[in-house]
Amino acid sequence: MSEELLRTPFPERAGAALQDAFLQEALTIATTKFIDLRKEAFAGFPAGEALRDRARAIKEATLQHLDVHLERLADNVERLGGTVHWAATGEEAREIVLRLCRDRGVRMAVKSKSMATEEIDLNEALEHAGVTPVETDLGEYIIQLAHEKPSHIIAPAIHKTKGQVAELFSRELRGQFPADPEVLTGVARKALREKFLQADMGITGANFAVADTGTVVLVTNEGNGRMVTSLPRIHVALMGIEKVIPSMSDLVVFLAILARSATGQKLSSYTTLVRGPRRAGELEGPEEFHLILLDNGRARQIASTLREALYCLRCGACLNVCPVYRQIGGHAYGYTYPGPIGILLTAMLKGNRSVRELAHASSLCGACKDVCPVRIDIPRMLIELREHLDREKIAPWTERVVFRAFRRLLLSPTAFRLSARAGRLLQRPFVRQGRLRGLPLLFGRWTRTRDLPPVAARTFRERWKELR
Ligand code: SF4
């Protein structure tokens, strides 16, 4: 994300998002639809809960021997004629792609949706090197035309209304297009067809990579992934090292819950299994296949409190239910990965200091954990992250002082009783219709958009003591 955006404090970014009526409309429509579709999909799928447990267990077992699975994956990809590259950082991954472009005279690269390429700012690097990147997923294509970044893990243009997309297409593609999704999709399809034929390189991410067979798996809905992997002469897949899974039978477990969690589908429209480059006698497929295994800070998290974030399938379900994301959308978070899981992934990839403010952008309501297909305990990790910020003195000193005082108060029954009494007295002018509203000073920020239950009435024991 741009340095400029990050210079604006998070409360201001969030405030601006709350004032944006178009954003509010687009977010409400899209996230509500995703929530309903997911609910329906799991309601009619009794095996779903057990599969979620199974998927979680597979992820945990894989992490315990990640090195072994990655080595096996690399061996099998190379046995099938592919080339495997190891990238310790985003910079190394970019350099690998740029070197391939230079050595093979690539001028244009078509891309299928990939958060890993967003994570390493690949498009900017390609443009800088004189290679034209063309996003071919409809949502990604929209935001590329708008010179923006994705605002949702699976629906990058979720923040745009159809009217805004019609305006954008009319301006950028020179035409007069109505705000009709079918027409707009047709316009994008027509513009993209020639690009698939012109491009020398196709770049994708990977939803999974199967160690036993060397298979890279892409889960898409638009069919563009298949064009990207089969039409250009070179296919480069970039994946985070945590995406490896041991076997094809494990893949079946993940496929059964991924699309249901993401879009409410039983299966996504296209599940593409890539097994190396085109072989002798085959009519289709790339001449070269390269798999880049990206660490970029992941391996060091295996032994950290953020370990569970490495289970993430990038389905986006936790974003849709998060009361914070639903109000402010993805851009206000300021980094590649938004939403509750995005806070953890940002801390993982960019360090704890980067989430100094974001660590508090969660109500800890637990909705994210409830919908996560691999039951990642996001609220627990957010609390632990806040604790780290405090311990590492990254949190502002005012916050540290307040929480330390609060801790003392909770640990001392006398201090707690006294403060409860003081609270009951002081709250009186602000209790309206049984709720605390319009608190003054610092507390006013809390009650500006919501109310609080008042401090409870005296307990029987307290009253008894007072009578004596
Ligand atoms: S944390 Fe869970 S719900 Fe959120 S994107 Fe990852 S897999 Fe999906």
Tab-separated table of C-alpha atoms and ligand atoms in Angstrom:
chain	number	residue	atom	x	y	z
A	1	MET	CA	0.000	0.000	0.000
A	2	SER	CA	1.134	3.548	-0.565
A	3	GLU	CA	3.261	5.247	2.070
A	4	GLU	CA	1.025	8.283	1.658
A	5	LEU	CA	-2.067	6.363	2.730
A	6	LEU	CA	-0.257	4.929	5.737
A	7	ARG	CA	0.826	8.393	6.860
A	8	THR	CA	-2.856	9.113	7.567
A	9	PRO	CA	-3.700	7.676	11.020
A	10	PHE	CA	-6.031	4.685	11.012
A	11	PRO	CA	-8.906	6.498	12.816
A	12	GLU	CA	-8.901	9.109	10.025
A	13	ARG	CA	-8.835	6.457	7.293
A	14	ALA	CA	-11.691	4.640	8.999
A	15	GLY	CA	-13.591	7.927	9.508
A	16	ALA	CA	-13.322	8.749	5.804
A	17	ALA	CA	-14.640	5.279	4.905
A	18	LEU	CA	-17.618	5.761	7.232
A	19	GLN	CA	-18.488	9.020	5.455
A	20	ASP	CA	-18.380	7.396	1.986
A	21	ALA	CA	-22.011	6.636	1.113
A	22	PHE	CA	-21.105	4.615	-2.012
A	23	LEU	CA	-18.702	2.463	-0.033
A	24	GLN	CA	-21.286	1.858	2.683
A	25	GLU	CA	-23.866	0.800	0.114
A	26	ALA	CA	-21.481	-1.494	-1.775
A	27	LEU	CA	-20.166	-3.124	1.417
A	28	THR	CA	-23.573	-3.774	2.917
A	29	ILE	CA	-24.930	-5.386	-0.249
A	30	ALA	CA	-21.902	-7.582	-0.925
A	31	THR	CA	-21.043	-8.754	2.588
A	32	THR	CA	-24.690	-9.511	3.433
A	33	LYS	CA	-24.968	-11.593	0.281
A	34	PHE	CA	-21.784	-13.538	1.089
A	35	ILE	CA	-22.947	-14.182	4.672
A	36	ASP	CA	-26.327	-15.546	3.526
A	37	LEU	CA	-24.781	-17.735	0.829
A	38	ARG	CA	-22.275	-19.226	3.263
A	39	LYS	CA	-24.969	-19.906	5.848
A	40	GLU	CA	-27.159	-21.697	3.299
A	41	ALA	CA	-24.244	-23.726	1.956
A	42	PHE	CA	-23.308	-25.111	5.375
A	43	ALA	CA	-26.910	-25.576	6.506
A	44	GLY	CA	-27.403	-28.116	3.727
A	45	PHE	CA	-24.088	-29.874	4.322
A	46	PRO	CA	-24.116	-31.999	7.504
A	47	ALA	CA	-20.554	-33.255	6.938
A	48	GLY	CA	-19.291	-29.669	6.921
A	49	GLU	CA	-18.417	-29.349	10.610
A	50	ALA	CA	-16.401	-32.570	10.705
A	51	LEU	CA	-14.586	-31.556	7.511
A	52	ARG	CA	-13.659	-28.220	9.075
A	53	ASP	CA	-12.064	-30.101	11.996
A	54	ARG	CA	-10.284	-32.403	9.561
A	55	ALA	CA	-8.994	-29.470	7.497
A	56	ARG	CA	-7.652	-27.780	10.615
A	57	ALA	CA	-5.889	-30.977	11.683
A	58	ILE	CA	-4.298	-31.341	8.217
A	59	LYS	CA	-3.013	-27.776	8.334
A	60	GLU	CA	-1.502	-28.287	11.784
A	61	ALA	CA	0.102	-31.619	10.873
A	62	THR	CA	1.530	-30.117	7.667
A	63	LEU	CA	3.090	-27.186	9.536
A	64	GLN	CA	4.843	-29.615	11.856
A	65	HIS	CA	6.799	-31.042	8.909
A	66	LEU	CA	6.620	-28.125	6.499
A	67	ASP	CA	10.200	-28.572	5.293
A	68	VAL	CA	9.586	-32.214	4.370
A	69	HIS	CA	6.393	-31.425	2.416
A	70	LEU	CA	8.017	-28.525	0.575
A	71	GLU	CA	11.006	-30.653	-0.456
A	72	ARG	CA	8.670	-33.361	-1.732
A	73	LEU	CA	6.610	-30.806	-3.625
A	74	ALA	CA	9.747	-29.318	-5.223
A	75	ASP	CA	11.044	-32.772	-6.243
A	76	ASN	CA	7.738	-33.698	-7.837
A	77	VAL	CA	7.321	-30.400	-9.698
A	78	GLU	CA	10.804	-30.841	-11.143
A	79	ARG	CA	10.122	-34.473	-12.021
A	80	LEU	CA	7.189	-33.186	-14.111
A	81	GLY	CA	9.468	-30.772	-15.981
A	82	GLY	CA	8.843	-27.594	-13.946
A	83	THR	CA	11.423	-25.369	-12.276
A	84	VAL	CA	11.205	-24.495	-8.587
A	85	HIS	CA	12.548	-21.242	-7.153
A	86	TRP	CA	12.881	-20.452	-3.445
A	87	ALA	CA	12.312	-16.823	-2.438
A	88	ALA	CA	13.164	-15.810	1.127
A	89	THR	CA	11.692	-12.314	0.669
A	90	GLY	CA	9.247	-10.452	-1.537
A	91	GLU	CA	12.187	-8.732	-3.171
A	92	GLU	CA	13.746	-12.063	-4.126
A	93	ALA	CA	10.440	-13.267	-5.566
A	94	ARG	CA	10.103	-10.105	-7.672
A	95	GLU	CA	13.667	-10.502	-8.891
A	96	ILE	CA	13.006	-14.095	-9.977
A	97	VAL	CA	9.997	-13.003	-12.070
A	98	LEU	CA	11.852	-10.027	-13.551
A	99	ARG	CA	14.839	-12.195	-14.440
A	100	LEU	CA	12.570	-14.652	-16.241
A	101	CYS	CA	10.974	-11.731	-18.128
A	102	ARG	CA	14.387	-10.314	-19.103
A	103	ASP	CA	15.879	-13.641	-20.167
A	104	ARG	CA	12.867	-14.634	-22.251
A	105	GLY	CA	12.021	-11.254	-23.761
A	106	VAL	CA	8.598	-10.999	-22.080
A	107	ARG	CA	6.737	-7.738	-22.846
A	108	MET	CA	3.281	-8.544	-21.502
A	109	ALA	CA	2.103	-10.791	-18.653
A	110	VAL	CA	-1.513	-11.782	-18.027
A	111	LYS	CA	-2.383	-12.468	-14.416
A	112	SER	CA	-4.965	-14.510	-12.588
A	113	LYS	CA	-6.064	-13.210	-9.154
A	114	SER	CA	-3.315	-13.708	-6.616
A	115	MET	CA	-2.920	-12.107	-3.191
A	116	ALA	CA	0.693	-13.318	-3.064
A	117	THR	CA	1.569	-11.144	-6.070
A	118	GLU	CA	-0.220	-8.227	-4.392
A	119	GLU	CA	1.791	-8.910	-1.250
A	120	ILE	CA	5.093	-8.415	-3.124
A	121	ASP	CA	3.861	-5.482	-5.293
A	122	LEU	CA	4.626	-7.429	-8.438
A	123	ASN	CA	2.637	-5.247	-10.834
A	124	GLU	CA	4.614	-2.136	-9.940
A	125	ALA	CA	7.895	-4.028	-10.386
A	126	LEU	CA	6.804	-5.378	-13.790
A	127	GLU	CA	5.715	-1.946	-15.007
A	128	HIS	CA	8.988	-0.471	-13.839
A	129	ALA	CA	10.852	-3.100	-15.846
A	130	GLY	CA	8.849	-2.343	-19.004
A	131	VAL	CA	6.577	-5.407	-18.806
A	132	THR	CA	2.829	-4.719	-19.014
A	133	PRO	CA	0.879	-6.671	-16.376
A	134	VAL	CA	-2.783	-7.276	-17.243
A	135	GLU	CA	-5.157	-8.467	-14.517
A	136	THR	CA	-7.734	-10.846	-15.995
A	137	ASP	CA	-10.005	-11.561	-13.020
A	138	LEU	CA	-12.929	-9.143	-13.459
A	139	GLY	CA	-12.589	-7.574	-9.999
A	140	GLU	CA	-8.817	-7.228	-10.350
A	141	TYR	CA	-9.244	-5.787	-13.849
A	142	ILE	CA	-11.622	-3.150	-12.459
A	143	ILE	CA	-9.228	-2.036	-9.756
A	144	GLN	CA	-6.273	-2.095	-12.132
A	145	LEU	CA	-8.155	0.297	-14.420
A	146	ALA	CA	-8.985	2.439	-11.383
A	147	HIS	CA	-5.323	2.352	-10.182
A	148	GLU	CA	-6.411	0.973	-6.834
A	149	LYS	CA	-5.596	-2.008	-4.629
A	150	PRO	CA	-7.916	-4.922	-3.742
A	151	SER	CA	-10.213	-4.229	-0.822
A	152	HIS	CA	-11.266	-7.838	-0.160
A	153	ILE	CA	-9.380	-11.130	-0.374
A	154	ILE	CA	-11.747	-12.765	-2.889
A	155	ALA	CA	-13.754	-9.794	-4.161
A	156	PRO	CA	-11.132	-7.132	-4.898
A	157	ALA	CA	-13.630	-4.555	-6.207
A	158	ILE	CA	-16.244	-5.137	-3.483
A	159	HIS	CA	-16.068	-1.417	-2.646
A	160	LYS	CA	-17.381	-0.358	-6.033
A	161	THR	CA	-21.018	-0.104	-7.059
A	162	LYS	CA	-22.078	-1.138	-10.566
A	163	GLY	CA	-22.653	2.542	-11.369
A	164	GLN	CA	-19.067	3.352	-10.485
A	165	VAL	CA	-17.805	0.456	-12.613
A	166	ALA	CA	-19.894	1.657	-15.583
A	167	GLU	CA	-18.382	5.133	-15.234
A	168	LEU	CA	-14.873	3.701	-14.972
A	169	PHE	CA	-15.265	1.473	-18.051
A	170	SER	CA	-16.831	4.320	-20.055
A	171	ARG	CA	-13.863	6.543	-19.220
A	172	GLU	CA	-11.007	4.023	-19.520
A	173	LEU	CA	-12.280	1.857	-22.358
A	174	ARG	CA	-13.807	4.731	-24.304
A	175	GLY	CA	-17.491	3.957	-24.676
A	176	GLN	CA	-20.848	4.577	-23.096
A	177	PHE	CA	-21.706	1.588	-20.949
A	178	PRO	CA	-24.811	1.134	-18.782
A	179	ALA	CA	-24.642	0.048	-15.130
A	180	ASP	CA	-25.586	-3.498	-16.112
A	181	PRO	CA	-23.273	-6.216	-14.728
A	182	GLU	CA	-23.857	-8.471	-17.735
A	183	VAL	CA	-22.968	-5.753	-20.232
A	184	LEU	CA	-19.934	-4.676	-18.196
A	185	THR	CA	-18.679	-8.256	-17.941
A	186	GLY	CA	-19.002	-8.589	-21.724
A	187	VAL	CA	-17.008	-5.400	-22.223
A	188	ALA	CA	-14.201	-6.664	-19.968
A	189	ARG	CA	-14.217	-10.090	-21.639
A	190	LYS	CA	-13.825	-8.548	-25.074
A	191	ALA	CA	-10.970	-6.282	-23.944
A	192	LEU	CA	-9.162	-9.165	-22.252
A	193	ARG	CA	-9.441	-11.789	-25.013
A	194	GLU	CA	-6.700	-10.230	-27.130
A	195	LYS	CA	-4.431	-9.833	-24.127
A	196	PHE	CA	-4.466	-13.577	-23.474
A	197	LEU	CA	-3.285	-14.132	-27.046
A	198	GLN	CA	-0.630	-11.393	-26.940
A	199	ALA	CA	0.926	-12.239	-23.575
A	200	ASP	CA	4.195	-14.156	-23.294
A	201	MET	CA	3.793	-14.992	-19.628
A	202	GLY	CA	0.900	-16.050	-17.410
A	203	ILE	CA	1.228	-15.365	-13.682
A	204	THR	CA	-0.967	-17.022	-11.065
A	205	GLY	CA	-1.005	-17.679	-7.361
A	206	ALA	CA	-1.912	-21.098	-5.941
A	207	ASN	CA	-4.715	-22.069	-3.603
A	208	PHE	CA	-2.950	-25.323	-2.769
A	209	ALA	CA	0.039	-27.332	-3.938
A	210	VAL	CA	-0.004	-31.084	-3.423
A	211	ALA	CA	3.363	-32.412	-2.258
A	212	ASP	CA	2.781	-36.057	-3.240
A	213	THR	CA	2.018	-35.278	-6.877
A	214	GLY	CA	3.596	-31.871	-7.571
A	215	THR	CA	0.173	-30.476	-8.499
A	216	VAL	CA	-0.553	-26.753	-8.217
A	217	VAL	CA	-4.263	-26.117	-7.633
A	218	LEU	CA	-6.146	-22.989	-8.695
A	219	VAL	CA	-9.716	-22.378	-7.590
A	220	THR	CA	-11.483	-19.764	-9.726
A	221	ASN	CA	-14.916	-18.795	-10.959
A	222	GLU	CA	-14.312	-16.988	-14.205
A	223	GLY	CA	-12.223	-19.352	-16.303
A	224	ASN	CA	-9.525	-16.728	-16.724
A	225	GLY	CA	-7.172	-18.853	-14.610
A	226	ARG	CA	-7.221	-21.571	-17.276
A	227	MET	CA	-6.443	-19.095	-20.057
A	228	VAL	CA	-3.565	-17.667	-18.013
A	229	THR	CA	-2.095	-21.102	-17.333
A	230	SER	CA	-2.463	-22.503	-20.824
A	231	LEU	CA	-2.193	-19.781	-23.514
A	232	PRO	CA	1.080	-17.898	-22.812
A	233	ARG	CA	4.331	-19.789	-23.426
A	234	ILE	CA	5.525	-19.386	-19.813
A	235	HIS	CA	3.498	-20.000	-16.654
A	236	VAL	CA	4.793	-18.679	-13.331
A	237	ALA	CA	2.935	-19.632	-10.133
A	238	LEU	CA	3.783	-17.782	-6.925
A	239	MET	CA	2.682	-19.314	-3.627
A	240	GLY	CA	3.302	-18.773	0.070
A	241	ILE	CA	5.059	-21.796	1.558
A	242	GLU	CA	2.085	-22.501	3.851
A	243	LYS	CA	-0.090	-23.446	0.854
A	244	VAL	CA	1.483	-26.892	0.525
A	245	ILE	CA	-0.697	-29.854	1.533
A	246	PRO	CA	0.430	-33.467	1.655
A	247	SER	CA	-1.910	-35.410	-0.647
A	248	MET	CA	-4.791	-35.400	-3.119
A	249	SER	CA	-7.112	-36.859	-0.471
A	250	ASP	CA	-6.343	-33.811	1.692
A	251	LEU	CA	-7.183	-31.614	-1.269
A	252	VAL	CA	-10.677	-33.113	-1.404
A	253	VAL	CA	-11.278	-32.026	2.207
A	254	PHE	CA	-10.252	-28.435	1.487
A	255	LEU	CA	-12.200	-28.185	-1.754
A	256	ALA	CA	-15.364	-29.273	0.066
A	257	ILE	CA	-15.211	-26.317	2.469
A	258	LEU	CA	-13.359	-23.581	0.592
A	259	ALA	CA	-15.983	-22.488	-1.934
A	260	ARG	CA	-18.798	-22.971	0.593
A	261	SER	CA	-17.026	-20.568	2.962
A	262	ALA	CA	-16.094	-18.069	0.282
A	263	THR	CA	-19.096	-17.806	-2.026
A	264	GLY	CA	-21.551	-20.419	-0.801
A	265	GLN	CA	-20.895	-22.664	-3.803
A	266	LYS	CA	-20.514	-26.421	-3.443
A	267	LEU	CA	-17.444	-26.135	-5.622
A	268	SER	CA	-16.081	-23.156	-7.463
A	269	SER	CA	-16.779	-23.112	-11.215
A	270	TYR	CA	-13.221	-24.086	-12.134
A	271	THR	CA	-10.737	-26.169	-10.181
A	272	THR	CA	-7.568	-26.256	-12.258
A	273	LEU	CA	-4.840	-28.785	-11.525
A	274	VAL	CA	-1.507	-27.762	-13.053
A	275	ARG	CA	1.099	-30.496	-13.436
A	276	GLY	CA	4.166	-29.011	-15.057
A	277	PRO	CA	4.599	-27.627	-18.575
A	278	ARG	CA	3.179	-29.081	-21.792
A	279	ARG	CA	4.543	-32.547	-22.498
A	280	ALA	CA	5.551	-34.032	-25.826
A	281	GLY	CA	2.439	-34.800	-27.861
A	282	GLU	CA	0.168	-32.465	-25.897
A	283	LEU	CA	-1.589	-29.693	-27.846
A	284	GLU	CA	-2.026	-27.169	-25.050
A	285	GLY	CA	-0.138	-25.742	-22.125
A	286	PRO	CA	2.924	-23.586	-21.557
A	287	GLU	CA	6.414	-24.485	-22.739
A	288	GLU	CA	7.811	-23.610	-19.305
A	289	PHE	CA	6.385	-23.859	-15.826
A	290	HIS	CA	7.985	-22.120	-12.837
A	291	LEU	CA	6.881	-22.410	-9.234
A	292	ILE	CA	8.097	-19.748	-6.790
A	293	LEU	CA	7.919	-20.755	-3.128
A	294	LEU	CA	7.662	-17.570	-1.104
A	295	ASP	CA	8.640	-17.360	2.560
A	296	ASN	CA	8.590	-13.580	3.213
A	297	GLY	CA	8.421	-13.952	6.987
A	298	ARG	CA	6.189	-17.027	7.171
A	299	ALA	CA	8.682	-19.640	8.383
A	300	ARG	CA	9.679	-17.627	11.453
A	301	GLN	CA	6.015	-17.536	12.535
A	302	ILE	CA	5.730	-21.304	12.839
A	303	ALA	CA	6.949	-21.105	16.419
A	304	SER	CA	5.198	-17.818	17.240
A	305	THR	CA	1.807	-16.833	18.625
A	306	LEU	CA	0.650	-16.126	15.057
A	307	ARG	CA	1.198	-19.737	13.976
A	308	GLU	CA	-2.486	-20.435	13.344
A	309	ALA	CA	-2.682	-17.615	10.810
A	310	LEU	CA	-0.650	-19.905	8.544
A	311	TYR	CA	-3.726	-22.177	8.274
A	312	CYS	CA	-5.592	-19.460	6.372
A	313	LEU	CA	-7.199	-20.515	3.070
A	314	ARG	CA	-7.909	-16.904	2.021
A	315	CYS	CA	-11.638	-17.564	1.682
A	316	GLY	CA	-12.607	-14.097	2.965
A	317	ALA	CA	-15.448	-15.337	5.193
A	318	CYS	CA	-14.017	-13.642	8.291
A	319	LEU	CA	-14.027	-10.287	6.502
A	320	ASN	CA	-17.700	-10.561	5.570
A	321	VAL	CA	-18.844	-11.092	9.158
A	322	CYS	CA	-16.457	-8.691	10.861
A	323	PRO	CA	-18.403	-5.670	12.200
A	324	VAL	CA	-15.344	-3.472	11.634
A	325	TYR	CA	-14.638	-4.604	8.065
A	326	ARG	CA	-18.331	-4.317	7.185
A	327	GLN	CA	-18.212	-0.641	8.122
A	328	ILE	CA	-14.852	0.513	6.810
A	329	GLY	CA	-14.009	-1.886	3.956
A	330	GLY	CA	-10.520	-3.050	3.053
A	331	HIS	CA	-8.629	0.083	2.012
A	332	ALA	CA	-8.850	1.716	5.437
A	333	TYR	CA	-6.678	-1.067	6.869
A	334	GLY	CA	-3.882	0.282	4.664
A	335	TYR	CA	-2.158	-3.018	3.801
A	336	THR	CA	-2.538	-5.855	1.285
A	337	TYR	CA	-4.525	-8.131	3.602
A	338	PRO	CA	-7.586	-6.487	5.200
A	339	GLY	CA	-10.043	-7.645	7.847
A	340	PRO	CA	-9.355	-9.530	11.066
A	341	ILE	CA	-7.067	-12.128	9.479
A	342	GLY	CA	-5.397	-9.310	7.565
A	343	ILE	CA	-4.270	-7.697	10.831
A	344	LEU	CA	-2.518	-10.919	11.811
A	345	LEU	CA	-1.026	-11.484	8.355
A	346	THR	CA	0.247	-7.899	8.282
A	347	ALA	CA	1.896	-8.379	11.691
A	348	MET	CA	3.373	-11.611	10.376
A	349	LEU	CA	4.766	-10.126	7.159
A	350	LYS	CA	5.617	-6.596	8.230
A	351	GLY	CA	6.241	-6.852	11.950
A	352	ASN	CA	4.244	-5.886	15.041
A	353	ARG	CA	4.977	-2.166	14.709
A	354	SER	CA	2.919	-2.034	11.483
A	355	VAL	CA	-0.260	-3.035	13.365
A	356	ARG	CA	0.163	-0.663	16.305
A	357	GLU	CA	-3.264	0.839	15.558
A	358	LEU	CA	-4.848	-2.016	13.604
A	359	ALA	CA	-4.486	-4.518	16.445
A	360	HIS	CA	-7.418	-2.696	18.067
A	361	ALA	CA	-9.588	-2.673	14.929
A	362	SER	CA	-11.612	-5.604	16.214
A	363	SER	CA	-14.459	-5.909	18.671
A	364	LEU	CA	-13.279	-9.458	19.532
A	365	CYS	CA	-16.879	-10.615	19.017
A	366	GLY	CA	-15.697	-13.995	17.732
A	367	ALA	CA	-17.760	-14.017	14.514
A	368	CYS	CA	-14.583	-14.533	12.490
A	369	LYS	CA	-13.672	-17.689	14.391
A	370	ASP	CA	-17.209	-19.043	14.005
A	371	VAL	CA	-17.149	-18.865	10.204
A	372	CYS	CA	-13.521	-19.729	9.535
A	373	PRO	CA	-13.386	-23.045	7.654
A	374	VAL	CA	-10.248	-24.047	9.582
A	375	ARG	CA	-11.460	-22.524	12.867
A	376	ILE	CA	-8.573	-20.083	13.244
A	377	ASP	CA	-8.849	-18.470	16.670
A	378	ILE	CA	-8.407	-14.908	15.433
A	379	PRO	CA	-9.701	-13.173	18.612
A	380	ARG	CA	-7.224	-15.049	20.810
A	381	MET	CA	-4.337	-14.122	18.525
A	382	LEU	CA	-5.438	-10.481	18.434
A	383	ILE	CA	-5.410	-10.354	22.230
A	384	GLU	CA	-1.952	-11.913	22.272
A	385	LEU	CA	-0.822	-9.438	19.638
A	386	ARG	CA	-2.028	-6.544	21.817
A	387	GLU	CA	-0.098	-8.041	24.711
A	388	HIS	CA	3.048	-8.143	22.546
A	389	LEU	CA	2.554	-4.509	21.530
A	390	ASP	CA	2.399	-3.611	25.194
A	391	ARG	CA	5.401	-5.739	26.168
A	392	GLU	CA	7.506	-4.451	23.277
A	393	LYS	CA	6.479	-0.872	24.187
A	394	ILE	CA	4.995	-0.368	20.712
A	395	ALA	CA	1.557	0.593	22.044
A	396	PRO	CA	1.268	4.324	22.975
A	397	TRP	CA	2.351	5.048	26.576
A	398	THR	CA	-1.108	6.438	27.456
A	399	GLU	CA	-2.700	3.146	26.507
A	400	ARG	CA	-0.123	1.175	28.474
A	401	VAL	CA	-0.651	3.308	31.576
A	402	VAL	CA	-4.450	3.033	31.378
A	403	PHE	CA	-4.404	-0.740	30.967
A	404	ARG	CA	-1.884	-1.205	33.752
A	405	ALA	CA	-4.078	0.849	36.088
A	406	PHE	CA	-7.121	-1.144	34.995
A	407	ARG	CA	-5.288	-4.399	35.717
A	408	ARG	CA	-4.444	-3.249	39.246
A	409	LEU	CA	-8.031	-2.287	39.778
A	410	LEU	CA	-9.283	-5.705	38.687
A	411	LEU	CA	-6.790	-7.480	40.912
A	412	SER	CA	-7.807	-5.608	44.077
A	413	PRO	CA	-11.343	-6.328	45.396
A	414	THR	CA	-11.279	-3.150	47.527
A	415	ALA	CA	-10.193	-0.903	44.654
A	416	PHE	CA	-12.758	-2.584	42.399
A	417	ARG	CA	-15.604	-2.008	44.868
A	418	LEU	CA	-14.609	1.615	45.410
A	419	SER	CA	-14.385	2.323	41.688
A	420	ALA	CA	-17.765	0.633	41.105
A	421	ARG	CA	-19.300	2.919	43.698
A	422	ALA	CA	-17.652	5.966	42.139
A	423	GLY	CA	-18.829	4.821	38.724
A	424	ARG	CA	-22.431	4.511	39.907
A	425	LEU	CA	-22.342	8.055	41.183
A	426	LEU	CA	-20.558	9.620	38.239
A	427	GLN	CA	-22.643	7.879	35.602
A	428	ARG	CA	-25.965	9.355	36.748
A	429	PRO	CA	-26.086	12.370	34.394
A	430	PHE	CA	-25.347	10.102	31.426
A	431	VAL	CA	-27.857	7.287	31.952
A	432	ARG	CA	-30.729	7.658	29.509
A	433	GLN	CA	-33.345	4.953	28.966
A	434	GLY	CA	-31.237	2.503	30.943
A	435	ARG	CA	-28.089	2.968	28.823
A	436	LEU	CA	-24.960	5.094	29.155
A	437	ARG	CA	-24.862	7.697	26.386
A	438	GLY	CA	-22.840	10.810	25.495
A	439	LEU	CA	-19.940	10.312	27.939
A	440	PRO	CA	-17.545	13.284	28.230
A	441	LEU	CA	-13.819	13.651	27.423
A	442	LEU	CA	-11.862	10.582	26.319
A	443	PHE	CA	-14.826	8.238	26.870
A	444	GLY	CA	-16.901	10.267	24.415
A	445	ARG	CA	-15.195	8.524	21.485
A	446	TRP	CA	-16.692	5.244	22.650
A	447	THR	CA	-20.259	6.487	23.067
A	448	ARG	CA	-20.298	8.622	19.926
A	449	THR	CA	-21.638	5.733	17.875
A	450	ARG	CA	-22.895	3.281	20.513
A	451	ASP	CA	-24.086	3.076	24.097
A	452	LEU	CA	-22.985	1.072	27.125
A	453	PRO	CA	-24.767	-0.736	29.933
A	454	PRO	CA	-24.557	1.316	33.130
A	455	VAL	CA	-22.458	0.142	36.082
A	456	ALA	CA	-24.647	-2.424	37.828
A	457	ALA	CA	-26.636	-1.535	40.935
A	458	ARG	CA	-25.192	-2.386	44.339
A	459	THR	CA	-24.980	-6.060	45.183
A	460	PHE	CA	-26.959	-7.528	48.083
A	461	ARG	CA	-23.682	-7.999	49.986
A	462	GLU	CA	-22.714	-4.367	49.543
A	463	ARG	CA	-26.126	-3.178	50.711
A	464	TRP	CA	-25.977	-5.476	53.742
A	465	LYS	CA	-22.558	-4.090	54.645
A	466	GLU	CA	-23.793	-0.516	54.305
A	467	LEU	CA	-26.782	-1.246	56.584
A	468	ARG	CA	-24.493	-2.659	59.267
B	1	SF4	S1	-8.944	-16.656	8.514
B	1	SF4	FE1	-10.360	-18.300	8.032
B	1	SF4	S2	-12.229	-17.212	7.397
B	1	SF4	FE2	-10.561	-15.714	7.286
B	1	SF4	S3	-9.841	-15.787	5.180
B	1	SF4	FE3	-8.558	-17.219	6.377
B	1	SF4	S4	-9.572	-19.198	6.155
B	1	SF4	FE4	-11.064	-17.655	5.527
